[in-house]
PDB file of C-alpha atoms in Angstrom:
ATOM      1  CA  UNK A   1     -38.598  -4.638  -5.476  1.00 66.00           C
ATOM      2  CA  UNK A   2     -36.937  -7.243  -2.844  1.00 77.00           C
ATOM      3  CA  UNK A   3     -34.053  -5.496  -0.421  1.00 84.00           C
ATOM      4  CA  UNK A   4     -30.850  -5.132  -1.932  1.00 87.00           C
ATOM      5  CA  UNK A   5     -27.920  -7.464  -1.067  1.00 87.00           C
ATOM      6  CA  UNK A   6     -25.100  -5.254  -1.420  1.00 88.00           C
ATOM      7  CA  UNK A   7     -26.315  -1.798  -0.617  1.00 93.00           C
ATOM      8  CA  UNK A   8     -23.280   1.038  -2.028  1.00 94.00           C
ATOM      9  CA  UNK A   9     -22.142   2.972   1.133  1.00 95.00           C
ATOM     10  CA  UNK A  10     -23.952   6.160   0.068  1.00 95.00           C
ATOM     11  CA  UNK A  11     -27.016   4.161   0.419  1.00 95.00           C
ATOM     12  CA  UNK A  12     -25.940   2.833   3.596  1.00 96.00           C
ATOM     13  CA  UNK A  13     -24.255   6.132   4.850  1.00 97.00           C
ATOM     14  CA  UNK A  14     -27.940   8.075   4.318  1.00 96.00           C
ATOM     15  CA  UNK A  15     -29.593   4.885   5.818  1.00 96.00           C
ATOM     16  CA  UNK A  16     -27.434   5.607   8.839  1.00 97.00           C
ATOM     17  CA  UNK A  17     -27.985   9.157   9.487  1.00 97.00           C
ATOM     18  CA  UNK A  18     -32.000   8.673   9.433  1.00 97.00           C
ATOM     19  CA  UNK A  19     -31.789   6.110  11.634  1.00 97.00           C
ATOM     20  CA  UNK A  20     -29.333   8.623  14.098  1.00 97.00           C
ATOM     21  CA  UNK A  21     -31.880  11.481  13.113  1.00 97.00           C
ATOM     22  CA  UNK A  22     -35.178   8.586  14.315  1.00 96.00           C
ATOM     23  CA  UNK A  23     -33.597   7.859  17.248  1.00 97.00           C
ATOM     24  CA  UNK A  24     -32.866  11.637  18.214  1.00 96.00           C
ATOM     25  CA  UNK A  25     -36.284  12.283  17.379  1.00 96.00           C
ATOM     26  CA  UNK A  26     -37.157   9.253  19.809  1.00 96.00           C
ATOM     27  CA  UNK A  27     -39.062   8.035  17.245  1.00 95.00           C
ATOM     28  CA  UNK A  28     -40.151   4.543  17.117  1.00 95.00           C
ATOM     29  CA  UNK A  29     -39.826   2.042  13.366  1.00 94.00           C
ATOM     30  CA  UNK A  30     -43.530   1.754  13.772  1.00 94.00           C
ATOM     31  CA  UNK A  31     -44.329   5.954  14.195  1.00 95.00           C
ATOM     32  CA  UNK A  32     -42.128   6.151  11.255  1.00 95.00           C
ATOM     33  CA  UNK A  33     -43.225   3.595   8.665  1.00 94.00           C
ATOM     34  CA  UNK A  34     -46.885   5.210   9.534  1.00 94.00           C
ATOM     35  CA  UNK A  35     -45.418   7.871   7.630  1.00 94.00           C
ATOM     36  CA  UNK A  36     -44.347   5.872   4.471  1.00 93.00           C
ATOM     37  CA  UNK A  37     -47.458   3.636   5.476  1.00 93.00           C
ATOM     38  CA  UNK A  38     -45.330   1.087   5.158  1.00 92.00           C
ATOM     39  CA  UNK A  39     -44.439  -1.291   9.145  1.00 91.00           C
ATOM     40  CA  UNK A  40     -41.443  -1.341  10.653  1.00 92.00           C
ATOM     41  CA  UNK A  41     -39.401  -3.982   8.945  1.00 94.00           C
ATOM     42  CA  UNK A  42     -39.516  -1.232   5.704  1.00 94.00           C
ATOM     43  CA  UNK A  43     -37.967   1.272   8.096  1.00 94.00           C
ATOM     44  CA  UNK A  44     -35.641  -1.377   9.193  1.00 95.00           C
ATOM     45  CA  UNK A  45     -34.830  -1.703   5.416  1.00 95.00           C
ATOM     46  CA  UNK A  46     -34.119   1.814   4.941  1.00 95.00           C
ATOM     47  CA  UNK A  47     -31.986   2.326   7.383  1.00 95.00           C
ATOM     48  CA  UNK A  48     -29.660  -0.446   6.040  1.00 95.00           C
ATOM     49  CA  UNK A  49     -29.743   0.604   2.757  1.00 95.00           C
ATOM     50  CA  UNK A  50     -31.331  -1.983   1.426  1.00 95.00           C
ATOM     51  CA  UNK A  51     -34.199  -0.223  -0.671  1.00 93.00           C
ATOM     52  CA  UNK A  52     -34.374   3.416  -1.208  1.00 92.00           C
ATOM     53  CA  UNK A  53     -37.042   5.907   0.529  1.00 92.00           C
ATOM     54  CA  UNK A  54     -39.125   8.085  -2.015  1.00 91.00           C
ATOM     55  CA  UNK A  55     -38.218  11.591  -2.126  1.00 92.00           C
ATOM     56  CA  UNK A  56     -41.714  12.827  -0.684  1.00 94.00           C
ATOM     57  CA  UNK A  57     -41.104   9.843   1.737  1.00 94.00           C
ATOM     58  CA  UNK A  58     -37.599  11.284   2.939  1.00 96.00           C
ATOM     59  CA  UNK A  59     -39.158  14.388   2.845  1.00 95.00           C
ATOM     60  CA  UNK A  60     -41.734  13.991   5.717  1.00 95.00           C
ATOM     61  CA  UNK A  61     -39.492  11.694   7.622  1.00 97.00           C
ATOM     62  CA  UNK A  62     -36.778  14.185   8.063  1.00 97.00           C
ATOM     63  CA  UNK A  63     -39.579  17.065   9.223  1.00 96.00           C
ATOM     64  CA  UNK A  64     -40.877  14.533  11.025  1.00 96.00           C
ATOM     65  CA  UNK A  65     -37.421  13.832  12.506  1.00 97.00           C
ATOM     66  CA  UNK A  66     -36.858  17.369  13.544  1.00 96.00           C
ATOM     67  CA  UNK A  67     -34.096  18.264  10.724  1.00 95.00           C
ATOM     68  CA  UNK A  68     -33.596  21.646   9.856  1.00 94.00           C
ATOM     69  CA  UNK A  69     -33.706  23.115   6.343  1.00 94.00           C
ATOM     70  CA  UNK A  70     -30.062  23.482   5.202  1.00 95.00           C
ATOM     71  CA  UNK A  71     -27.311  22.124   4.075  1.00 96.00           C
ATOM     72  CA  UNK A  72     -27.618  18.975   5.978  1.00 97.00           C
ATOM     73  CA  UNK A  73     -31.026  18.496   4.992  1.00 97.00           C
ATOM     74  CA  UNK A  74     -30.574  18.995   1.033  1.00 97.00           C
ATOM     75  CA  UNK A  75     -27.323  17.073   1.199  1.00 96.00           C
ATOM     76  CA  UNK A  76     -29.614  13.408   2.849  1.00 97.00           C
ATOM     77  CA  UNK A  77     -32.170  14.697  -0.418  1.00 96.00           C
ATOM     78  CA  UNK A  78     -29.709  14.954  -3.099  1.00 95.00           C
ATOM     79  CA  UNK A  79     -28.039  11.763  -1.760  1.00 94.00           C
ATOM     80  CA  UNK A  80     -31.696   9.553  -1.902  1.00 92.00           C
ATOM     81  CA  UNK A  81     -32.078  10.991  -5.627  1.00 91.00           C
ATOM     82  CA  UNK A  82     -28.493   9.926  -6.866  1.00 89.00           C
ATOM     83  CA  UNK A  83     -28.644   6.595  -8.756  1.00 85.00           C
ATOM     84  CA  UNK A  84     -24.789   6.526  -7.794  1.00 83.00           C
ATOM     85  CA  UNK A  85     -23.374   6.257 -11.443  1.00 88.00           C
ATOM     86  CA  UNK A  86     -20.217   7.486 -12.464  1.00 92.00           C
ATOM     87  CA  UNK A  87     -17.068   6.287 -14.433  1.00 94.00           C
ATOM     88  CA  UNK A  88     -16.445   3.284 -11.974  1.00 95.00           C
ATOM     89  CA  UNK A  89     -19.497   1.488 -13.224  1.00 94.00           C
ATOM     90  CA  UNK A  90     -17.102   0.193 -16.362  1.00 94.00           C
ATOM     91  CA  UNK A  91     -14.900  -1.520 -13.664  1.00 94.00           C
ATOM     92  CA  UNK A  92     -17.781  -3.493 -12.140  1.00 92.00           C
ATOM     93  CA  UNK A  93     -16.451  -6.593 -14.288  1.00 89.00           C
ATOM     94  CA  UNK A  94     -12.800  -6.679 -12.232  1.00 90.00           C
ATOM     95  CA  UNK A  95     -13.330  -3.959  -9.083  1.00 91.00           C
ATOM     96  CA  UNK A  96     -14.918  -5.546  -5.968  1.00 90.00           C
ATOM     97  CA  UNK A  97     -18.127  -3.616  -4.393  1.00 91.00           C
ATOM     98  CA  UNK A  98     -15.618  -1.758  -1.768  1.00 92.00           C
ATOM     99  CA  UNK A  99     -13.117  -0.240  -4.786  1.00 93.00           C
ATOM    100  CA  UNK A 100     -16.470   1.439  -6.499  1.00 95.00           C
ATOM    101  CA  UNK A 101     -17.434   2.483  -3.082  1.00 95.00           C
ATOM    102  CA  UNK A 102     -14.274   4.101  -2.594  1.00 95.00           C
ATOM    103  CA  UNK A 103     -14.289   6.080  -6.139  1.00 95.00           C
ATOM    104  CA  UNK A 104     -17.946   7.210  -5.495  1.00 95.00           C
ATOM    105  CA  UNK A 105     -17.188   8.354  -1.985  1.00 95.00           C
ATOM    106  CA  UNK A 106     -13.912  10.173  -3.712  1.00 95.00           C
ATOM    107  CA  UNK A 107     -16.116  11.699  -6.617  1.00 92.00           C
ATOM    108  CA  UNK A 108     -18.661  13.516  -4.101  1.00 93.00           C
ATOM    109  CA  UNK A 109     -15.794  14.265  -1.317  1.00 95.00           C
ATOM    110  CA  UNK A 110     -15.510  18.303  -1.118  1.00 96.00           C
ATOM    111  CA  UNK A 111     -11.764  17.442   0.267  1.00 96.00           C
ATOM    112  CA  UNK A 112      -9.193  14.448   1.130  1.00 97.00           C
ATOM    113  CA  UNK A 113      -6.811  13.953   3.599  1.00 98.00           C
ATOM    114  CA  UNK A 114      -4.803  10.872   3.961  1.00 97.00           C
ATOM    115  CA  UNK A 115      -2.127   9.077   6.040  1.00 96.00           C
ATOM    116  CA  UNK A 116       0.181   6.549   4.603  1.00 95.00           C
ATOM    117  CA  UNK A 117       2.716   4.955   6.431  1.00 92.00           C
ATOM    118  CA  UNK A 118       4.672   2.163   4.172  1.00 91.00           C
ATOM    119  CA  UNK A 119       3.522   3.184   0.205  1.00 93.00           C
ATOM    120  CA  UNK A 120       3.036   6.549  -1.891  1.00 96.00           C
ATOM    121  CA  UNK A 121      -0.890   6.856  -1.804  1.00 96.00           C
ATOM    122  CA  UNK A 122      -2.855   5.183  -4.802  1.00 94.00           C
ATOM    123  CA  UNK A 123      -3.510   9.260  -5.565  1.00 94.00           C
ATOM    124  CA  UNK A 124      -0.129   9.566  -6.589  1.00 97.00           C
ATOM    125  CA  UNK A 125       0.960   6.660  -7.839  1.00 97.00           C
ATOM    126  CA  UNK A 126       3.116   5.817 -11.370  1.00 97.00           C
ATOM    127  CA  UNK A 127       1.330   3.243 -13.147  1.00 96.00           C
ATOM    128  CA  UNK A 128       4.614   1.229 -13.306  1.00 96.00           C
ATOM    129  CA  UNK A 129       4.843   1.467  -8.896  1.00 97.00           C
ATOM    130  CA  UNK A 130       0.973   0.599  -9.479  1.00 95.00           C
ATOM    131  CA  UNK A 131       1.558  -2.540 -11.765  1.00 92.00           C
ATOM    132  CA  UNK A 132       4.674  -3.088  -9.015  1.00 93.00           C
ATOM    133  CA  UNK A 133       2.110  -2.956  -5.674  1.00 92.00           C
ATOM    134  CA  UNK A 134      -0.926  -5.117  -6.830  1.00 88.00           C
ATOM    135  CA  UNK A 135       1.674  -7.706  -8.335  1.00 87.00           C
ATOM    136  CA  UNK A 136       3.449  -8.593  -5.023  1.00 84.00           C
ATOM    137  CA  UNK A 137       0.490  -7.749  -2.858  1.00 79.00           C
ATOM    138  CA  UNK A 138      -1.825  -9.812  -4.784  1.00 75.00           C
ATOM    139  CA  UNK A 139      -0.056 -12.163  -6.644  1.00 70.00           C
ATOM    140  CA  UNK A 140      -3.098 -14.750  -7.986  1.00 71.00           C
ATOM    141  CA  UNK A 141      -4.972 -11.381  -9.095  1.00 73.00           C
ATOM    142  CA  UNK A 142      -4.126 -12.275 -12.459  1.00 70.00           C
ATOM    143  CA  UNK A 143      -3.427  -9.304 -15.394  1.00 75.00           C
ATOM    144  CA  UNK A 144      -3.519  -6.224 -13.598  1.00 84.00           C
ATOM    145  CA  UNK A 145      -3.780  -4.249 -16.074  1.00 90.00           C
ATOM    146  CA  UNK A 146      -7.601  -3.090 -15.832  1.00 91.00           C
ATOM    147  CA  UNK A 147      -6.991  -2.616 -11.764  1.00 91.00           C
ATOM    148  CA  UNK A 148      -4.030  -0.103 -12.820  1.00 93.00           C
ATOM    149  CA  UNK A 149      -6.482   1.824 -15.189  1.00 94.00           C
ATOM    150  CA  UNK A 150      -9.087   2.097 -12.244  1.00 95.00           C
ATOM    151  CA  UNK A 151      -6.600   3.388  -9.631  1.00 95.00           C
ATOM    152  CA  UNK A 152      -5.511   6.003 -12.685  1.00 95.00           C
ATOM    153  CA  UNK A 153      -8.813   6.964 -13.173  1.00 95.00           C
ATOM    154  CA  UNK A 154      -9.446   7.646  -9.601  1.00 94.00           C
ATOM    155  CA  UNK A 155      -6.713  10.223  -9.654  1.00 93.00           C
ATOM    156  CA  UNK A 156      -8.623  12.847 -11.888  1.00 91.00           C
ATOM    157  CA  UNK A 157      -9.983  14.149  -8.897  1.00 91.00           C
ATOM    158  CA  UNK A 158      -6.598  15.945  -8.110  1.00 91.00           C
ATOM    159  CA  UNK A 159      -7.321  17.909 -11.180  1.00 83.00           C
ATOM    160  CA  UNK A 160      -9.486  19.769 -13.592  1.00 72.00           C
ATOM    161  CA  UNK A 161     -12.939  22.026 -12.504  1.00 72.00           C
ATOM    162  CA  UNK A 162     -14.008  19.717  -9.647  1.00 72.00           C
ATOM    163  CA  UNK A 163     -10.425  19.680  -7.831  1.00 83.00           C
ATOM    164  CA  UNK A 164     -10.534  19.629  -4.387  1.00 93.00           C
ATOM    165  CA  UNK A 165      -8.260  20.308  -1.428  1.00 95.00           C
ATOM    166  CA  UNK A 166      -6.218  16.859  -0.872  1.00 96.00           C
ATOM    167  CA  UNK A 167      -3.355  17.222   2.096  1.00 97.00           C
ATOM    168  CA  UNK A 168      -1.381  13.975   2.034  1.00 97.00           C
ATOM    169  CA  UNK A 169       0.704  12.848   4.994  1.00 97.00           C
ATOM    170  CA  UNK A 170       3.538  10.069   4.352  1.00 97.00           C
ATOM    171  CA  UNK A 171       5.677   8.551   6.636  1.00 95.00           C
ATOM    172  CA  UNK A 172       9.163   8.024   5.365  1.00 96.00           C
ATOM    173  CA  UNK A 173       9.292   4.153   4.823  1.00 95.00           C
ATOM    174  CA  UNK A 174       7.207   4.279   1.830  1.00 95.00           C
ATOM    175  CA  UNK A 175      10.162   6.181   0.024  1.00 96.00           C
ATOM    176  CA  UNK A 176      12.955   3.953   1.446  1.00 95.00           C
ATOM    177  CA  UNK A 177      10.462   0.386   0.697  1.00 93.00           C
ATOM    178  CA  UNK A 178      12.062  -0.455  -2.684  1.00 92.00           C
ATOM    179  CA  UNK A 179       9.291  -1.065  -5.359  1.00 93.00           C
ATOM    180  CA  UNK A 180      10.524  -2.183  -7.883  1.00 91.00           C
ATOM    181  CA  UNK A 181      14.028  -1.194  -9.581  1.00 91.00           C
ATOM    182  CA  UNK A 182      15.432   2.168  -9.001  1.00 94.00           C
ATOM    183  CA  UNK A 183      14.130   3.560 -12.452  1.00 96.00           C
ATOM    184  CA  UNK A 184      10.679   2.890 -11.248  1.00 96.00           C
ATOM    185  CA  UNK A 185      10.968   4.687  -7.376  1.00 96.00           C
ATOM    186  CA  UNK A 186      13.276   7.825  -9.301  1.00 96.00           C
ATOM    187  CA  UNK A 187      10.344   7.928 -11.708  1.00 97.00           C
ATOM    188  CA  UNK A 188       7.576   7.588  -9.179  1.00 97.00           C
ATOM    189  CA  UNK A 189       9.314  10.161  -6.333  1.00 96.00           C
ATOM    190  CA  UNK A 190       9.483  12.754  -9.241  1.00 96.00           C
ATOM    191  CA  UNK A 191       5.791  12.370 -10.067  1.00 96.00           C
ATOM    192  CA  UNK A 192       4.921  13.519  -5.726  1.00 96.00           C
ATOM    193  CA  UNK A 193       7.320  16.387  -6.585  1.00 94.00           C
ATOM    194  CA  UNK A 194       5.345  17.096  -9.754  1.00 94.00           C
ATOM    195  CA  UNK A 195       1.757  16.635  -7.979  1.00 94.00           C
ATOM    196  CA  UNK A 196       2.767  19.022  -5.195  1.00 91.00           C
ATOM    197  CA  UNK A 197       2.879  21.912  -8.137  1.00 90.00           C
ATOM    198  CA  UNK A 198      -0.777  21.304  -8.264  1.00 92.00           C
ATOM    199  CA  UNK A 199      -2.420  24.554  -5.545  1.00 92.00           C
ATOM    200  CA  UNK A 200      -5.013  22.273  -4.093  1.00 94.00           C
ATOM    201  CA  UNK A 201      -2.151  19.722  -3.388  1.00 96.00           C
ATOM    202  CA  UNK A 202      -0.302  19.160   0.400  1.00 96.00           C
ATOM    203  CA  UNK A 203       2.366  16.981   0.668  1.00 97.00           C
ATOM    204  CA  UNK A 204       4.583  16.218   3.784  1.00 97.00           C
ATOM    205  CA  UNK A 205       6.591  13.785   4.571  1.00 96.00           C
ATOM    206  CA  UNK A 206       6.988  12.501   8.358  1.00 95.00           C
ATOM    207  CA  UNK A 207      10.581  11.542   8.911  1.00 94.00           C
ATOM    208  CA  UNK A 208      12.169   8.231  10.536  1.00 93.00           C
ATOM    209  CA  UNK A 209      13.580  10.392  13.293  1.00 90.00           C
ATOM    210  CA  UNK A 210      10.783  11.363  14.436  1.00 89.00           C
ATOM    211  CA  UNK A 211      10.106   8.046  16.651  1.00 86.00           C
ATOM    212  CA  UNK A 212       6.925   6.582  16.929  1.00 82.00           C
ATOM    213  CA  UNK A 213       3.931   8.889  16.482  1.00 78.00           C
ATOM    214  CA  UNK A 214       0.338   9.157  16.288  1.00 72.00           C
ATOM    215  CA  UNK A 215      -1.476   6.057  13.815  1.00 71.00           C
ATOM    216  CA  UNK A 216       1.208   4.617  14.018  1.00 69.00           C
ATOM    217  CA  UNK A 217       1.184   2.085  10.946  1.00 69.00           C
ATOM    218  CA  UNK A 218      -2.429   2.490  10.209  1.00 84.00           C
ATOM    219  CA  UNK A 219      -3.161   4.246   7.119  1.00 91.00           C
ATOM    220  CA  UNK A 220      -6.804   5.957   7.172  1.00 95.00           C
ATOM    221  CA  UNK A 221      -8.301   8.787   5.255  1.00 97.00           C
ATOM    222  CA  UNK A 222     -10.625  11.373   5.875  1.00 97.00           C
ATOM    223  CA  UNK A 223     -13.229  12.544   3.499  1.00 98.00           C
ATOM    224  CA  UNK A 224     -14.837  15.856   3.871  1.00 97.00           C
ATOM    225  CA  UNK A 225     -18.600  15.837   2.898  1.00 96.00           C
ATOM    226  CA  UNK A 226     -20.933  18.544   1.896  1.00 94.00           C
ATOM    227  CA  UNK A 227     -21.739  19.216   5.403  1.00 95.00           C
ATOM    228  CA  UNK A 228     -19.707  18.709   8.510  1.00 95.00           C
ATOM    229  CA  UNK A 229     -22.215  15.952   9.582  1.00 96.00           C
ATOM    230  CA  UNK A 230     -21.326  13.771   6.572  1.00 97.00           C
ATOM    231  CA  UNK A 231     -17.560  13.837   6.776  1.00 97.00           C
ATOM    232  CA  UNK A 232     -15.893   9.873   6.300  1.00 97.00           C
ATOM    233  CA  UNK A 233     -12.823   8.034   7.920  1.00 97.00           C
ATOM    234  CA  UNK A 234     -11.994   5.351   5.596  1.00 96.00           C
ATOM    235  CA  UNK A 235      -9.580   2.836   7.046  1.00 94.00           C
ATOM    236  CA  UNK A 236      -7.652  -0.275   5.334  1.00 84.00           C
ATOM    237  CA  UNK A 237      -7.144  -3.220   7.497  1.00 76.00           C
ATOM    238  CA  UNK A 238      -5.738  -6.153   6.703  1.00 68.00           C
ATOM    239  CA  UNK A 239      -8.787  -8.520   6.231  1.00 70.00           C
ATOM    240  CA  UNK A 240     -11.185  -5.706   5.676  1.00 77.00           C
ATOM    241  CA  UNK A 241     -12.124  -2.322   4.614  1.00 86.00           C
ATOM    242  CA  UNK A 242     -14.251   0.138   6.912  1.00 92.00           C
ATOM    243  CA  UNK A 243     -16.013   3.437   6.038  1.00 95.00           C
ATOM    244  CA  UNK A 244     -16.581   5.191   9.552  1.00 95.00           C
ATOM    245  CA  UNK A 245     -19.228   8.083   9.936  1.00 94.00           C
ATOM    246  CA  UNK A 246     -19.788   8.358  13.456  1.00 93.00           C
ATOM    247  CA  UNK A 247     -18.408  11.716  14.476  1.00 93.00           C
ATOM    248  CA  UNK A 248     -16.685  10.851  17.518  1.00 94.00           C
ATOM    249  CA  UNK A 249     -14.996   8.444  14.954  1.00 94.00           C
ATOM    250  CA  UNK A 250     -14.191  11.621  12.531  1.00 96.00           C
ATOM    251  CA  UNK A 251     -13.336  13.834  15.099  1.00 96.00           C
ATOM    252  CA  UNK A 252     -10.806  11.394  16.595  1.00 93.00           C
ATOM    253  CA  UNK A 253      -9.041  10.992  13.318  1.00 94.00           C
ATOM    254  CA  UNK A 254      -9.120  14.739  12.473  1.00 95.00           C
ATOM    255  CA  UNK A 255      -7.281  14.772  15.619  1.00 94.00           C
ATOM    256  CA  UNK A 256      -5.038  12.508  14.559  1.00 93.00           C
ATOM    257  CA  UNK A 257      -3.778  14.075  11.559  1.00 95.00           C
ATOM    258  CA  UNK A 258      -3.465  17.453  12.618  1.00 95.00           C
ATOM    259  CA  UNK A 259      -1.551  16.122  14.751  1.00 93.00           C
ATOM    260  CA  UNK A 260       0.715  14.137  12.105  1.00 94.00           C
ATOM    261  CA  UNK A 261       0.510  17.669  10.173  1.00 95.00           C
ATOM    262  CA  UNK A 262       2.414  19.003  12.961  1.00 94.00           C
ATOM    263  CA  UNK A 263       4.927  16.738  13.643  1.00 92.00           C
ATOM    264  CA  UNK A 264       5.792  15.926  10.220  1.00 95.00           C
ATOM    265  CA  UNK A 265       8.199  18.221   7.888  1.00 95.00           C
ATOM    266  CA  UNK A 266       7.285  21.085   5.762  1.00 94.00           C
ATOM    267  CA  UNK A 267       5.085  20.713   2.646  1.00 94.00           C
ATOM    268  CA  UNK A 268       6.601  19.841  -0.222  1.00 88.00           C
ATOM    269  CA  UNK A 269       7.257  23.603  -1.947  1.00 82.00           C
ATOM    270  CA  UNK A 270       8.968  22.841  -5.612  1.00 71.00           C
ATOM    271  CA  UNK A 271       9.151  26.143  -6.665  1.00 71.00           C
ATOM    272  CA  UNK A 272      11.435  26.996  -3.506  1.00 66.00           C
ATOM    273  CA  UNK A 273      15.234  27.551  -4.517  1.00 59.00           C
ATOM    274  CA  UNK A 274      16.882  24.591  -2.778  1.00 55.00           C
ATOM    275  CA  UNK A 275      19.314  27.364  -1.406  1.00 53.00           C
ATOM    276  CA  UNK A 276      16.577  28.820   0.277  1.00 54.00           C
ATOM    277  CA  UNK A 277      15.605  26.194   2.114  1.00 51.00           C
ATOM    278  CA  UNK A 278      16.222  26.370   6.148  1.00 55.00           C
ATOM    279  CA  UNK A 279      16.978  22.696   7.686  1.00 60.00           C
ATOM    280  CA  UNK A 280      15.598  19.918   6.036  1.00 76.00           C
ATOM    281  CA  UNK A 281      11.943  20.055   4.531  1.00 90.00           C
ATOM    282  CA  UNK A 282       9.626  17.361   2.399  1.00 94.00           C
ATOM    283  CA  UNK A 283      11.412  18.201  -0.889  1.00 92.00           C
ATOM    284  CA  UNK A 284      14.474  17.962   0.609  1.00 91.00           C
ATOM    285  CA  UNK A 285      14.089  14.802   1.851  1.00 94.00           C
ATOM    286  CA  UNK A 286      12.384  12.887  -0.932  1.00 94.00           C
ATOM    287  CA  UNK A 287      15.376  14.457  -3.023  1.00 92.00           C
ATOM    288  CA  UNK A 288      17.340  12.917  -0.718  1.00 91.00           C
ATOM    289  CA  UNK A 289      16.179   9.110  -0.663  1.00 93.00           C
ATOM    290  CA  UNK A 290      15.968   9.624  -5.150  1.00 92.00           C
ATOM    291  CA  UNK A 291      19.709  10.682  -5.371  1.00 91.00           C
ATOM    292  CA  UNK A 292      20.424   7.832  -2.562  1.00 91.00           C
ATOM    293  CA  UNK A 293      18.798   4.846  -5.474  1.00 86.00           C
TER     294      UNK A 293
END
């Protein structure tokens, strides 16, 4: 089978951690393909993602590459043997490669954590703010009806058996940014207040007072892996998208948001008496900017 094209980014996430583990080893392409007795440029293919290693293949190259049995070593295994299918694949006809990316990565993340400094996170989002977004932020997209359904879709894993911790971070401007009418931001503000109920749900909301602060108008999020060593920073820019798995890179932005998670207000708490509340907290605030529409 000729290389792949468009490798997914588990396939090149696990192509970059054996070539980290091959280089540790100090391991040449050519001592490795002897192993797969296959040359060099196979390795080379591997290690892009661009055709998939055999699972007695993986097998002897990460003994041979010195990895321990463990979590880290069944996690690279499991991830070879996934074929990567999931509900995304009936988007393929409207979702570019990067969107499916982004669902698979959320479907196998074992927690979220997120920064968003002008909009409510696609995680939360009304489909009426949703139609609102992708119609003034991409205005040739055409119908956007189908690209409303997939960013629904990708919020069922806030809830049901496979829910995961998800701590959310969002700077004040994306409840003053008017989206729409008012009916649409009361509607979509009471919907946050409604997903904090959920117990594996975090919200906080960093105030305007607050001055400038750390990522300061860069959105990112962090996806926890099954193992420490396959945690994600996913970052938006404006021309492109980046998944980051270098953990300098993932420790930086843990950094970051703890960080944010301390400067920022209290979590939103709805089942806390508004006369109970001491100063001003998340709830209180988004309260605040609804009544203020």
């Amino acid at each position: 089978m000729p290389p792949r094209n468009h490798p997914s980014e588990r396939q090149r996430r696990l192509g970059a951690e054996l070539r980290k583990l091959r280089t540790r080893a100090r391991m040449s392409g050519d001592e490795a393909g002897a192993l797969l007795d296959a040359d060099r440029t196979r390795v080379s293919h591997i290690e892009a993602g661009r055709v998939d290693v055999p699972r007695n293949g993986l097998y002897k190259l990460l003994r041979a590459y010195g990895c321990p049995d463990g979590p880290y070593f069944e996690a690279l295994m499991e991830m070879a043997q996934s074929r990567g299918v999931g509900w995304w694949d009936e988007f393929r006809d409207v979702m570019a490669r990067v969107a499916l990316d982004l669902a698979e990565v959320e479907s196998r993340a074992t927690s979220i954590r997120i920064h968003e400094p002008l909009c409510i996170p696609g995680m939360f989002q009304t489909e009426e703010y949703a139609h609102t977004v992708m119609e003034a932020v991409s205005p040739d997209i055409g119908p956007t009806d189908r690209f409303v359904q997939f960013r629904m879709a990708r919020q069922r894993v806030l809830a049901g058996e496979s829910s995961i911790p998800f701590h959310a971070v969002i700077h004040e401007a994306a409840l003053r940014v008017r989206v729409g009418g008012p009916e649409i931001m009361r509607k979509q503000m009471r919907k946050l207040i409604e997903v904090a109920r959920m117990p594996n749900v975090t919200i906080q909301i960093f105030p305007f007072e607050r001055g400038a602060y750390p990522a300061f108008s860069r959105p990112f999020v962090l996806f926890g892996g099954p193992t420490r060593e396959l945690d994600t920073v996913y970052i938006e820019h404006s021309l492109k998208i980046d998944f980051l798995g270098d953990g300098a890179d993932v420790d930086d932005y843990s950094k970051m948001f703890e960080r944010l998670v301390d400067l920022a207000l209290g979590p939103v708490d709805p089942e806390t008496a508004p006369e109970s509340h001491i100063g001003r907290d998340s709830l209180s605030l988004i309260q605040h900017a609804m009544y203020e529409l």
